[in-house]
XYZ file of C-alpha atoms in Angstrom:
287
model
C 19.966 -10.607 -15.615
C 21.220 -9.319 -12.180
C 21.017 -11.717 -9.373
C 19.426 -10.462 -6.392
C 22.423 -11.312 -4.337
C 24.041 -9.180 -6.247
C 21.989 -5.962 -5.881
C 22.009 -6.725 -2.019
C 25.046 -7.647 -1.681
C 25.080 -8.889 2.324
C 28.825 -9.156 3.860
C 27.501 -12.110 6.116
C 25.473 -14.015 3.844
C 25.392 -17.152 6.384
C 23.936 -14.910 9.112
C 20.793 -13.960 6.985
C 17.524 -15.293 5.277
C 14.700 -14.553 3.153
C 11.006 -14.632 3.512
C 8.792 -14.688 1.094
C 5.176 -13.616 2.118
C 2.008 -14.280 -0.311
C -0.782 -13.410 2.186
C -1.391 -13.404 6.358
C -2.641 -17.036 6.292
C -6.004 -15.315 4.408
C -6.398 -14.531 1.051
C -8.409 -11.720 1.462
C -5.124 -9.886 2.956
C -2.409 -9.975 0.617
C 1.203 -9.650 2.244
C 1.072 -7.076 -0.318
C -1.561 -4.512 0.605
C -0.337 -4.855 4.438
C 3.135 -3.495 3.463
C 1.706 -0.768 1.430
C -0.309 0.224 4.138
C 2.471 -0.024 6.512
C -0.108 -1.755 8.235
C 1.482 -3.930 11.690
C 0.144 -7.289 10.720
C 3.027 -7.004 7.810
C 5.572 -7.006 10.797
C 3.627 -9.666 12.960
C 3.514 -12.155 9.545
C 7.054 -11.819 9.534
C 7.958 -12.057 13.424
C 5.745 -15.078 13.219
C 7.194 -18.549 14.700
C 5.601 -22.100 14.282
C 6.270 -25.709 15.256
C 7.142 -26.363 11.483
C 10.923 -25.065 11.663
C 11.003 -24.647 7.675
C 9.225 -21.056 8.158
C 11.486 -20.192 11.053
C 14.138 -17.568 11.258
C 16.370 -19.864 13.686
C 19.934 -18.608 14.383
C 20.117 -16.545 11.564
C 20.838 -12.196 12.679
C 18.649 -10.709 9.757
C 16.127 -11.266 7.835
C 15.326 -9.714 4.035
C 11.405 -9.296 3.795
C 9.558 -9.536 0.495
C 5.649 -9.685 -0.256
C 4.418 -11.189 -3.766
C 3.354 -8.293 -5.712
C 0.279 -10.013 -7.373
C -0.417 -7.019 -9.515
C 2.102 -8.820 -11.897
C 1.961 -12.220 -11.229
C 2.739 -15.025 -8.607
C 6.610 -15.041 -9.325
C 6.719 -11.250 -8.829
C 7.641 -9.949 -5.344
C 8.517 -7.182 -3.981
C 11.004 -5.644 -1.237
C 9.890 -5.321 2.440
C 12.910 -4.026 4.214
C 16.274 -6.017 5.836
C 15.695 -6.408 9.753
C 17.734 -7.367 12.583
C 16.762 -10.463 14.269
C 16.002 -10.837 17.805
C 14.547 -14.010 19.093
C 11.919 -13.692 22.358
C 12.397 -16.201 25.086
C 11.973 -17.972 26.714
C 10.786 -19.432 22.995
C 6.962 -19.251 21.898
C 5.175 -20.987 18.779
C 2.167 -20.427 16.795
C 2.641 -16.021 17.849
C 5.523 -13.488 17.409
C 8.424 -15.324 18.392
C 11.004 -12.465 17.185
C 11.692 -9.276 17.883
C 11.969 -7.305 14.321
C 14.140 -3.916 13.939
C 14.690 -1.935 10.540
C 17.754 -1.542 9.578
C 18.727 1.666 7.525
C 20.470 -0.911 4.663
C 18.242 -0.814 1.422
C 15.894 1.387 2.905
C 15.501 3.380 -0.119
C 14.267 0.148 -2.493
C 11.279 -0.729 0.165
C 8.234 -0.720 -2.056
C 9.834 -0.321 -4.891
C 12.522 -2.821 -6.359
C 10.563 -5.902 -7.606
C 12.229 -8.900 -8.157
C 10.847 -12.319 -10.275
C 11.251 -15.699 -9.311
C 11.884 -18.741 -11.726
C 9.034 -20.330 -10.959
C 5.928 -19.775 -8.211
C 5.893 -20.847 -4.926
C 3.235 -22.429 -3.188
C 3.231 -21.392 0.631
C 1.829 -18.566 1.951
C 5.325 -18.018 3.883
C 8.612 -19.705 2.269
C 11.504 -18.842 4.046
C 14.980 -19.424 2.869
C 18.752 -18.940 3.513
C 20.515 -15.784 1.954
C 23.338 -17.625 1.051
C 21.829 -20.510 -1.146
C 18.967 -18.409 -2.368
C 20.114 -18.445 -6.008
C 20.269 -22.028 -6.384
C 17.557 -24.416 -7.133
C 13.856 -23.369 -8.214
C 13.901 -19.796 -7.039
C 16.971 -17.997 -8.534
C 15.275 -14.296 -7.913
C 16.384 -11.636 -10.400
C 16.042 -8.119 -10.202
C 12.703 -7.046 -12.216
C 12.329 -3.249 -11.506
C 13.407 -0.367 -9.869
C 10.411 1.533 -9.366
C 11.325 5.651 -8.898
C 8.992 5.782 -6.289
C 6.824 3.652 -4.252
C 5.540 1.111 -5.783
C 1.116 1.252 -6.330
C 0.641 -1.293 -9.489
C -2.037 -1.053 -12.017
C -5.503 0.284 -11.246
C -7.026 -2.850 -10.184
C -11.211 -1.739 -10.184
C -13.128 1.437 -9.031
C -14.441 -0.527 -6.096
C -11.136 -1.168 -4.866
C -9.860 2.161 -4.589
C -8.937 3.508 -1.167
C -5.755 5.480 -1.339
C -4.111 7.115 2.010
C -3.166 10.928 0.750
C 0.747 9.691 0.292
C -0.815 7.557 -2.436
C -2.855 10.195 -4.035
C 0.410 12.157 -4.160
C 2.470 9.573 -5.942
C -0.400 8.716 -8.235
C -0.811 12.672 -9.599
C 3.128 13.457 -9.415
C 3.719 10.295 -11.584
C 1.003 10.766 -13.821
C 0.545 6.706 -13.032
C -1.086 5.635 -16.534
C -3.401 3.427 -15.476
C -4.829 5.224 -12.570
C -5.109 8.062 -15.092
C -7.021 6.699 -17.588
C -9.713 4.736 -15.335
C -10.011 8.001 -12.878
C -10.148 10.409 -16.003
C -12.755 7.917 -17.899
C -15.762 8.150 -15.403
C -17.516 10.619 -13.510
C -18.143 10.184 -9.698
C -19.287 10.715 -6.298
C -16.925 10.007 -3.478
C -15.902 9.653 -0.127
C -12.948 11.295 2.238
C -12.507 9.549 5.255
C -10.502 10.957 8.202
C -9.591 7.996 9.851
C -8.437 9.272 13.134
C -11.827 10.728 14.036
C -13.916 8.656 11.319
C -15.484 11.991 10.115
C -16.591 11.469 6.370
C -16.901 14.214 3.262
C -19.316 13.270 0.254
C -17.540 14.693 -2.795
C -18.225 14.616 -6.175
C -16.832 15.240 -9.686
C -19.757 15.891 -12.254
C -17.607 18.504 -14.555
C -17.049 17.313 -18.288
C -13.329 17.042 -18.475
C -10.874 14.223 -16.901
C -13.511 13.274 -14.351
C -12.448 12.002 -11.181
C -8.734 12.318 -12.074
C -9.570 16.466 -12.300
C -10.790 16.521 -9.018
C -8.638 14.085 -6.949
C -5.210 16.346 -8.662
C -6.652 19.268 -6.464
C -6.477 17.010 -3.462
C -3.217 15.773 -4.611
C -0.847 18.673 -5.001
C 1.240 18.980 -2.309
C 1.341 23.205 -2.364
C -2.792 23.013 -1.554
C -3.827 19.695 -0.361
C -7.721 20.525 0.416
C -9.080 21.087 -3.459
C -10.546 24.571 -2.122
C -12.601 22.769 0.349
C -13.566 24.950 3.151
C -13.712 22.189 5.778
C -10.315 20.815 4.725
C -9.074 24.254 4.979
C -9.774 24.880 8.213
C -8.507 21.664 9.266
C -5.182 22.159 7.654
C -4.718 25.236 9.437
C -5.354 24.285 13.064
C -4.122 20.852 12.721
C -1.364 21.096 10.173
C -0.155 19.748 7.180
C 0.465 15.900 8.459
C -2.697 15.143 9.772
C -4.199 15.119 6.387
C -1.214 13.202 4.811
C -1.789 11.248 7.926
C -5.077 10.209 7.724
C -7.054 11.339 4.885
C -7.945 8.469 2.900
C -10.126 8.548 -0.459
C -12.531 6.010 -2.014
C -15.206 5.878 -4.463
C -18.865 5.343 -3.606
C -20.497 5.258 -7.139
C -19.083 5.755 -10.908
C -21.574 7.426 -13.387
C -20.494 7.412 -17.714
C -18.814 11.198 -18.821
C -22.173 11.378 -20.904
C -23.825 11.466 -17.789
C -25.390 14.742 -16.914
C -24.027 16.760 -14.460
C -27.385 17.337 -12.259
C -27.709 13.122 -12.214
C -24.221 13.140 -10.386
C -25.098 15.764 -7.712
C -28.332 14.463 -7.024
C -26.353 11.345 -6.201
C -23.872 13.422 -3.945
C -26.672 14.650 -1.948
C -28.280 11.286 -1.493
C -25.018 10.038 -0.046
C -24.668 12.846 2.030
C -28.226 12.076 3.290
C -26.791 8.507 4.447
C -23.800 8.888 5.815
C -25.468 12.529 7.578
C -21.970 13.759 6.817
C -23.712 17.575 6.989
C -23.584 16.732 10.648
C -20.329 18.387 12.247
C -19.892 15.390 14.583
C -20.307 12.811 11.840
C -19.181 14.351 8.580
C -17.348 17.247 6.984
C -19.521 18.508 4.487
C -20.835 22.657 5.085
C -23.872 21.828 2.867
């Protein structure tokens, strides 16, 4: 076992504490899926200051951030980043009473070391000194070191909705689990740009590796637009970034690999028909 205080080993451990986030005061978002989506509610649930001094940050300088990684269990969390504390005043409750900034410490185990807990906790937010953080009912140990950022299992076709970075990871890793579920069905799908909201209706009807076959076009990093015309001509008048930037990929409908190929395109272009995505100003599909 290695002790989390261990592994980040802080020279000031009085001066710094630990939160431990399950979820934004709603279940349906997970502290977890707002740090992977470097979304800003993951800093706000962390700046956050209430009457009940417990889940305060007090006088303490930093702060070590973790979200439960419920892909493994309640116990399981996983690293968020070590900030410097600033508190706003004059003071403020029930909003953002801190000021957060990253500090460069660690930054290479955000989203990806995983540490487990003795037992469960049961707050949403349960925030603790550094210093005594291995005593009593918590006693975190490192888990894993994940060589990349963290994703977790495949957990359901109507869940998916990766930002390209994902997508990357996913294909470069050959993640197992995403694999097998992506390679097991054939599929019609959706591309969403989200800084113009324009849409392309894809599918993958072929006979081999399904979904997973087409998506690993999208995925490598040397071609990024699968052959696709419209992504083409986006990549080279906006650049590289803005599709790892905001291209983001879900799945509309999952067909059986029995399923003949004609069935699946039929479905493409009835999905194209709703979402008029052969529209320039609405969609990015040339036909």
């Amino acid at each position: 076992m290695i002790k989390l205080t261990d592994f980040l080993a802080f020279p000031e451990p009085a001066e710094a504490k630990i939160k431990f986030n399950m979820n934004a005061g709603d279940i349906t978002k997970p502290a977890w899926d707002l740090l992977l989506n470097d979304s800003n509610d993951w800093l706000t649930m962390n700046r956050w200051k209430t009457k009940q001094a417990n889940n305060n940050l007090g006088k303490a300088g930093y702060l070590l951030t973790f979200a439960q990684y419920y892909p493994y269990g309640p116990e399981y969390f996983i690293f968020g980043g070590l900030y410097k504390i600033q508190r706003i005043q004059p003071e403020v409750f029930e909003t953002a009473g801190y000021n957060l900034t990253l500090k460069p410490q660690y930054q290479d185990y955000i989203k990806r070391l995983i540490i487990k807990l003795k037992q469960p906790i049961g707050r949403n937010i349960y925030c603790r000194r550094y210093k005594n953080i291995q005593e009593g009912m918590l006693d975190p140990e490192v888990y894993e070191l994940a060589p990349d950022t963290k994703l977790g299992n495949f957990t359901g076709y109507q869940n998916v909705s990766l930002q390209q970075k994902d997508l990357q990871t996913i294909w470069k890793n050959n993640e197992p689990s995403w694999k097998q579920a992506l390679s097991y069905v054939k599929g019609v799908y959706v591309v969403t740009d989200i800084s113009n909201c324009r849409l392309y209706i894809g599918s993958a009807s072929g006979n081999s590796d399904g979904i997973w076959q087409r998506w690993s076009a999208y995925a490598n990093p040397k071609h990024l637009t699968g052959g696709n015309k419209e992504f083409e001509r986006v990549l080279k008048e906006d650049g590289i970034t803005h599709i790892t930037d905001n291209f983001r990929y879900s799945i509309i409908e999952i067909f059986d690999t029995k399923t003949k190929e004609e069935t699946v395109l039929s479905r493409e272009n009835y999905w194209k028909m709703v979402f008029n995505t052969q529209n320039s100003l609405l969609g990015m599909n040339r036909n």
